[in-house]
Amino acid sequence: MNKLWMEKRNIAVLIMPGLVFILGLILLPILVALYLSFTNYDGVDYRFLGLDNYKEIFFHDPVFWSSLRNAVLLGVAFILLQHPLAILMAIVTPHTGRWERFLRVVIFIPSIISTFVTSQMWVSILSVQYGLLNRVLADIGLSSWKQDWLGNPDIAIFSIIFVAMWQGFGYAYLLYYAGIKGVPSELYEAAVVDGANKWQYNLRVVLPLLSPVIRINFVLAVVAGFKQMETVFLMTGGGPANSTQFLATYLYSKAFRDGLFGYGSAISVLFVFFCLLLTLLMNRLLKKDVGEF
């Protein structure tokens, strides 16, 4: 018995430094942000405000709600547009013969290019003055379709969503592709023997087996929508008229541009809360029908 307690104590002593280090890096910043969210800290002075920052956010800050709406909109676009297309491409790619490796590389290229580079490339393409997109539309006789893709408050958010989906498509595709390549070939042979065609095989065998990957990808998509930052910041900075603000960019602008660290901390606390809430909801909704290889 004494030997058992000695071993447990030795294990506790060995893991304690690492545990304290990890908690200091993860838990302590969260607790500090939580405390600052109840103050009006501006980098020099601070005063305890209680729930005033949260009341201001919930009842008097329309930009916060539009930022939340944009984050949800991007998450929905990921799930309803990007991922079905990624699944389709992942299913088709293994049947393209010698083009399989080429397609795999081409599809993944946008995901490995710097966000700064891709953002600047799309700013050039979508520019109203010299953009390639407007020029192509004019050349093919669709001049009436020309738009200020990043300067029109009604359109800019959709331009941002498109670019974010384009850049993240490779990661979603690669996870689905890896999952499909992991399906044993014996299952396909058995399905053929049972009279199933490729469409029925993919629908009734591959997709159910792919459900764990789909679930993980959906959760990652929702979280990615909420923490969208770099592309928005580099392409529009949250404008025009805050129409492309996301929670992360709005948090940054309030804390570091306006110097309202207390208010920004309150947004960050809500940011974490919404991410955890949506992750739990997604896990609950997608909990069943987990396939096994």
Tab-separated table of C-alpha atoms in Angstrom:
chain	number	residue	atom	x	y	z
A	1	MET	CA	0.000	0.000	0.000
A	2	ASN	CA	2.832	2.361	0.944
A	3	LYS	CA	4.572	1.515	-2.300
A	4	LEU	CA	1.408	2.411	-4.241
A	5	TRP	CA	1.162	5.815	-2.534
A	6	MET	CA	4.864	6.415	-3.113
A	7	GLU	CA	4.421	5.747	-6.834
A	8	LYS	CA	1.436	8.097	-7.044
A	9	ARG	CA	3.320	10.813	-5.207
A	10	ASN	CA	6.322	10.423	-7.482
A	11	ILE	CA	4.072	10.638	-10.564
A	12	ALA	CA	2.397	13.773	-9.166
A	13	VAL	CA	5.768	15.398	-8.493
A	14	LEU	CA	6.988	14.615	-12.012
A	15	ILE	CA	3.930	15.976	-13.845
A	16	MET	CA	3.381	18.995	-11.595
A	17	PRO	CA	5.914	21.362	-13.316
A	18	GLY	CA	4.447	20.657	-16.751
A	19	LEU	CA	0.897	20.963	-15.444
A	20	VAL	CA	1.605	24.304	-13.774
A	21	PHE	CA	3.344	25.555	-16.932
A	22	ILE	CA	0.415	24.568	-19.176
A	23	LEU	CA	-2.216	26.013	-16.846
A	24	GLY	CA	-0.191	29.224	-16.607
A	25	LEU	CA	-0.163	29.582	-20.393
A	26	ILE	CA	-3.794	28.579	-21.001
A	27	LEU	CA	-5.889	29.179	-17.904
A	28	LEU	CA	-4.201	32.321	-16.581
A	29	PRO	CA	-4.741	34.459	-19.751
A	30	ILE	CA	-8.399	33.405	-19.789
A	31	LEU	CA	-8.843	34.418	-16.160
A	32	VAL	CA	-7.083	37.750	-16.777
A	33	ALA	CA	-9.302	38.462	-19.804
A	34	LEU	CA	-12.372	37.537	-17.744
A	35	TYR	CA	-11.371	39.997	-15.026
A	36	LEU	CA	-10.572	42.792	-17.482
A	37	SER	CA	-13.974	42.287	-19.109
A	38	PHE	CA	-15.541	43.739	-15.949
A	39	THR	CA	-13.412	46.910	-16.120
A	40	ASN	CA	-12.907	49.903	-18.380
A	41	TYR	CA	-9.147	49.240	-18.635
A	42	ASP	CA	-7.575	51.407	-21.351
A	43	GLY	CA	-3.930	50.474	-20.918
A	44	VAL	CA	-3.234	52.977	-18.120
A	45	ASP	CA	-6.123	53.207	-15.680
A	46	TYR	CA	-9.012	50.965	-14.956
A	47	ARG	CA	-12.220	51.005	-12.949
A	48	PHE	CA	-14.416	48.082	-12.059
A	49	LEU	CA	-17.681	48.309	-14.034
A	50	GLY	CA	-19.369	45.048	-13.201
A	51	LEU	CA	-21.563	43.904	-16.090
A	52	ASP	CA	-21.650	47.283	-17.877
A	53	ASN	CA	-19.480	46.093	-20.791
A	54	TYR	CA	-21.739	43.104	-21.373
A	55	LYS	CA	-24.882	45.272	-21.152
A	56	GLU	CA	-23.385	47.644	-23.713
A	57	ILE	CA	-22.539	44.749	-26.037
A	58	PHE	CA	-25.910	43.041	-25.776
A	59	PHE	CA	-28.190	46.100	-25.890
A	60	HIS	CA	-26.318	48.971	-27.571
A	61	ASP	CA	-23.723	47.535	-29.946
A	62	PRO	CA	-25.158	46.615	-33.382
A	63	VAL	CA	-21.660	46.027	-34.779
A	64	PHE	CA	-21.139	43.141	-32.361
A	65	TRP	CA	-24.318	41.457	-33.574
A	66	SER	CA	-23.453	42.015	-37.224
A	67	SER	CA	-20.000	40.541	-36.502
A	68	LEU	CA	-21.644	37.502	-34.915
A	69	ARG	CA	-24.042	37.220	-37.868
A	70	ASN	CA	-21.120	37.294	-40.327
A	71	ALA	CA	-19.314	34.575	-38.356
A	72	VAL	CA	-22.421	32.365	-38.382
A	73	LEU	CA	-22.937	33.093	-42.074
A	74	LEU	CA	-19.394	31.989	-42.872
A	75	GLY	CA	-19.772	28.816	-40.783
A	76	VAL	CA	-23.018	27.971	-42.610
A	77	ALA	CA	-21.347	28.638	-45.976
A	78	PHE	CA	-18.512	26.289	-44.997
A	79	ILE	CA	-20.961	23.520	-44.113
A	80	LEU	CA	-23.493	23.931	-46.923
A	81	LEU	CA	-21.211	24.907	-49.818
A	82	GLN	CA	-17.546	24.207	-49.171
A	83	HIS	CA	-17.780	20.785	-47.527
A	84	PRO	CA	-20.275	19.109	-49.895
A	85	LEU	CA	-18.058	20.221	-52.798
A	86	ALA	CA	-14.946	18.996	-50.949
A	87	ILE	CA	-16.586	15.596	-50.344
A	88	LEU	CA	-17.570	15.368	-54.015
A	89	MET	CA	-14.051	16.220	-55.172
A	90	ALA	CA	-12.561	13.744	-52.677
A	91	ILE	CA	-14.822	10.992	-54.050
A	92	VAL	CA	-14.064	11.836	-57.678
A	93	THR	CA	-10.283	12.272	-57.356
A	94	PRO	CA	-9.338	8.580	-56.819
A	95	HIS	CA	-11.150	7.713	-60.060
A	96	THR	CA	-9.191	10.163	-62.233
A	97	GLY	CA	-6.293	7.793	-62.920
A	98	ARG	CA	-3.022	9.553	-63.665
A	99	TRP	CA	-4.618	12.934	-62.917
A	100	GLU	CA	-5.175	11.989	-59.266
A	101	ARG	CA	-1.855	13.320	-57.963
A	102	PHE	CA	-2.111	16.481	-60.063
A	103	LEU	CA	-5.627	17.271	-58.811
A	104	ARG	CA	-4.613	16.567	-55.236
A	105	VAL	CA	-1.745	19.055	-55.445
A	106	VAL	CA	-3.671	21.749	-57.322
A	107	ILE	CA	-6.613	21.658	-54.913
A	108	PHE	CA	-4.343	21.914	-51.883
A	109	ILE	CA	-2.122	24.733	-53.211
A	110	PRO	CA	-4.293	27.665	-51.931
A	111	SER	CA	-4.087	26.269	-48.418
A	112	ILE	CA	-0.295	26.365	-48.264
A	113	ILE	CA	0.118	29.870	-49.685
A	114	SER	CA	0.492	32.688	-47.177
A	115	THR	CA	-2.784	34.358	-46.232
A	116	PHE	CA	-1.150	37.716	-46.928
A	117	VAL	CA	-0.301	36.683	-50.496
A	118	THR	CA	-3.713	35.213	-51.275
A	119	SER	CA	-5.500	38.193	-49.726
A	120	GLN	CA	-3.500	40.670	-51.790
A	121	MET	CA	-4.092	38.553	-54.904
A	122	TRP	CA	-7.861	38.651	-54.390
A	123	VAL	CA	-7.791	42.371	-53.585
A	124	SER	CA	-6.177	42.855	-56.995
A	125	ILE	CA	-8.703	40.593	-58.714
A	126	LEU	CA	-11.721	42.218	-57.057
A	127	SER	CA	-10.539	45.824	-57.253
A	128	VAL	CA	-13.098	48.170	-58.812
A	129	GLN	CA	-10.374	50.267	-60.480
A	130	TYR	CA	-8.057	47.665	-61.991
A	131	GLY	CA	-9.559	44.313	-60.994
A	132	LEU	CA	-9.350	41.362	-63.362
A	133	LEU	CA	-12.875	40.178	-62.572
A	134	ASN	CA	-14.591	43.361	-63.714
A	135	ARG	CA	-12.425	43.439	-66.840
A	136	VAL	CA	-13.343	39.851	-67.747
A	137	LEU	CA	-17.043	40.605	-67.209
A	138	ALA	CA	-16.758	43.605	-69.524
A	139	ASP	CA	-14.904	41.584	-72.186
A	140	ILE	CA	-17.601	38.876	-72.300
A	141	GLY	CA	-20.430	41.408	-72.536
A	142	LEU	CA	-21.545	41.364	-68.898
A	143	SER	CA	-20.666	44.945	-68.020
A	144	SER	CA	-23.881	45.285	-66.022
A	145	TRP	CA	-22.487	42.678	-63.612
A	146	LYS	CA	-19.463	44.826	-62.744
A	147	GLN	CA	-19.387	45.651	-59.045
A	148	ASP	CA	-17.301	47.233	-56.350
A	149	TRP	CA	-16.778	43.791	-54.848
A	150	LEU	CA	-14.988	44.994	-51.723
A	151	GLY	CA	-16.347	48.532	-51.443
A	152	ASN	CA	-20.085	47.857	-51.589
A	153	PRO	CA	-21.426	47.116	-48.048
A	154	ASP	CA	-24.069	44.793	-49.513
A	155	ILE	CA	-21.583	42.685	-51.473
A	156	ALA	CA	-18.272	42.836	-49.582
A	157	ILE	CA	-19.228	40.167	-47.036
A	158	PHE	CA	-19.957	37.664	-49.814
A	159	SER	CA	-16.584	38.420	-51.413
A	160	ILE	CA	-14.904	37.716	-48.069
A	161	ILE	CA	-16.867	34.481	-47.616
A	162	PHE	CA	-15.898	33.308	-51.098
A	163	VAL	CA	-12.191	33.994	-50.540
A	164	ALA	CA	-12.244	32.312	-47.104
A	165	MET	CA	-13.902	29.213	-48.593
A	166	TRP	CA	-11.459	29.183	-51.507
A	167	GLN	CA	-8.438	29.315	-49.232
A	168	GLY	CA	-9.693	26.712	-46.731
A	169	PHE	CA	-11.017	24.303	-49.349
A	170	GLY	CA	-7.771	22.313	-49.549
A	171	TYR	CA	-7.731	21.358	-45.868
A	172	ALA	CA	-11.340	20.142	-45.922
A	173	TYR	CA	-10.704	18.244	-49.160
A	174	LEU	CA	-7.531	16.595	-47.852
A	175	LEU	CA	-9.241	15.257	-44.722
A	176	TYR	CA	-12.098	13.785	-46.765
A	177	TYR	CA	-9.668	12.400	-49.338
A	178	ALA	CA	-7.584	10.710	-46.631
A	179	GLY	CA	-10.751	9.227	-45.117
A	180	ILE	CA	-11.934	7.857	-48.456
A	181	LYS	CA	-8.511	6.379	-49.252
A	182	GLY	CA	-8.677	4.595	-45.910
A	183	VAL	CA	-11.852	2.701	-46.832
A	184	PRO	CA	-10.871	-0.962	-47.404
A	185	SER	CA	-11.087	-1.988	-51.069
A	186	GLU	CA	-12.795	-5.219	-49.995
A	187	LEU	CA	-15.920	-3.199	-49.241
A	188	TYR	CA	-16.089	-1.979	-52.838
A	189	GLU	CA	-15.664	-5.514	-54.154
A	190	ALA	CA	-18.405	-6.747	-51.836
A	191	ALA	CA	-20.713	-3.917	-52.922
A	192	VAL	CA	-20.112	-4.773	-56.601
A	193	VAL	CA	-20.903	-8.417	-55.916
A	194	ASP	CA	-24.157	-7.292	-54.301
A	195	GLY	CA	-25.015	-5.357	-57.458
A	196	ALA	CA	-24.272	-1.817	-56.272
A	197	ASN	CA	-22.980	0.755	-58.747
A	198	LYS	CA	-20.404	3.443	-57.859
A	199	TRP	CA	-23.071	5.972	-56.894
A	200	GLN	CA	-24.776	3.511	-54.508
A	201	TYR	CA	-21.412	2.414	-53.103
A	202	ASN	CA	-20.392	6.005	-52.337
A	203	LEU	CA	-23.798	6.922	-50.909
A	204	ARG	CA	-24.414	3.833	-48.768
A	205	VAL	CA	-20.902	2.703	-47.855
A	206	VAL	CA	-18.379	5.525	-48.167
A	207	LEU	CA	-20.407	8.392	-46.689
A	208	PRO	CA	-21.503	6.468	-43.543
A	209	LEU	CA	-17.904	5.404	-42.971
A	210	LEU	CA	-16.813	8.990	-43.507
A	211	SER	CA	-19.149	10.341	-40.826
A	212	PRO	CA	-16.415	10.763	-38.135
A	213	VAL	CA	-14.378	12.884	-40.582
A	214	ILE	CA	-17.480	14.871	-41.556
A	215	ARG	CA	-18.277	15.566	-37.932
A	216	ILE	CA	-14.765	16.787	-37.151
A	217	ASN	CA	-14.691	18.907	-40.298
A	218	PHE	CA	-18.038	20.508	-39.474
A	219	VAL	CA	-16.885	21.448	-35.977
A	220	LEU	CA	-13.640	22.862	-37.382
A	221	ALA	CA	-15.638	24.794	-39.980
A	222	VAL	CA	-17.820	26.464	-37.380
A	223	VAL	CA	-14.824	27.377	-35.226
A	224	ALA	CA	-12.963	28.654	-38.322
A	225	GLY	CA	-15.922	30.884	-39.156
A	226	PHE	CA	-15.869	32.381	-35.685
A	227	LYS	CA	-12.121	32.999	-35.539
A	228	GLN	CA	-11.815	34.387	-39.062
A	229	MET	CA	-9.321	37.234	-38.835
A	230	GLU	CA	-6.412	37.435	-41.253
A	231	THR	CA	-8.279	37.433	-44.559
A	232	VAL	CA	-10.799	40.019	-43.383
A	233	PHE	CA	-8.171	42.251	-41.828
A	234	LEU	CA	-5.973	42.185	-44.933
A	235	MET	CA	-8.747	42.616	-47.500
A	236	THR	CA	-11.207	45.078	-45.950
A	237	GLY	CA	-10.159	45.744	-42.356
A	238	GLY	CA	-13.785	45.103	-41.376
A	239	GLY	CA	-15.187	47.759	-43.718
A	240	PRO	CA	-16.908	49.245	-45.547
A	241	ALA	CA	-19.105	50.601	-42.736
A	242	ASN	CA	-18.258	47.562	-40.549
A	243	SER	CA	-20.133	45.317	-43.008
A	244	THR	CA	-17.352	42.694	-42.989
A	245	GLN	CA	-16.535	42.740	-39.307
A	246	PHE	CA	-16.123	39.355	-37.669
A	247	LEU	CA	-15.823	38.748	-33.944
A	248	ALA	CA	-12.032	38.482	-34.074
A	249	THR	CA	-11.540	41.638	-36.159
A	250	TYR	CA	-14.040	43.600	-34.088
A	251	LEU	CA	-12.317	42.471	-30.895
A	252	TYR	CA	-8.980	43.597	-32.317
A	253	SER	CA	-10.291	46.988	-33.428
A	254	LYS	CA	-11.917	47.757	-30.074
A	255	ALA	CA	-8.937	46.609	-27.992
A	256	PHE	CA	-5.943	47.739	-30.036
A	257	ARG	CA	-7.277	50.483	-32.322
A	258	ASP	CA	-9.622	52.192	-29.853
A	259	GLY	CA	-7.631	51.225	-26.732
A	260	LEU	CA	-10.712	49.769	-25.001
A	261	PHE	CA	-9.043	46.690	-23.548
A	262	GLY	CA	-11.820	46.070	-21.033
A	263	TYR	CA	-14.501	46.188	-23.709
A	264	GLY	CA	-12.379	44.050	-26.039
A	265	SER	CA	-11.878	41.509	-23.246
A	266	ALA	CA	-15.666	41.279	-22.813
A	267	ILE	CA	-15.969	40.527	-26.544
A	268	SER	CA	-13.214	37.896	-26.244
A	269	VAL	CA	-15.038	36.196	-23.352
A	270	LEU	CA	-18.239	36.053	-25.413
A	271	PHE	CA	-16.152	34.862	-28.368
A	272	VAL	CA	-14.875	31.877	-26.352
A	273	PHE	CA	-18.356	31.231	-24.947
A	274	PHE	CA	-19.969	31.086	-28.401
A	275	CYS	CA	-17.196	28.805	-29.728
A	276	LEU	CA	-17.648	26.368	-26.831
A	277	LEU	CA	-21.439	26.491	-27.119
A	278	LEU	CA	-21.437	25.810	-30.850
A	279	THR	CA	-18.857	23.044	-30.497
A	280	LEU	CA	-21.027	21.306	-27.896
A	281	LEU	CA	-24.128	21.732	-30.050
A	282	MET	CA	-22.365	20.396	-33.138
A	283	ASN	CA	-21.035	17.397	-31.234
A	284	ARG	CA	-24.518	16.662	-29.908
A	285	LEU	CA	-26.190	17.023	-33.302
A	286	LEU	CA	-23.601	14.857	-35.069
A	287	LYS	CA	-23.132	12.361	-32.258
A	288	LYS	CA	-24.948	9.416	-33.838
A	289	ASP	CA	-24.262	7.343	-36.932
A	290	VAL	CA	-20.516	7.078	-36.465
A	291	GLY	CA	-19.180	4.551	-38.927
A	292	GLU	CA	-16.333	2.149	-38.392
A	293	PHE	CA	-13.755	0.838	-40.788
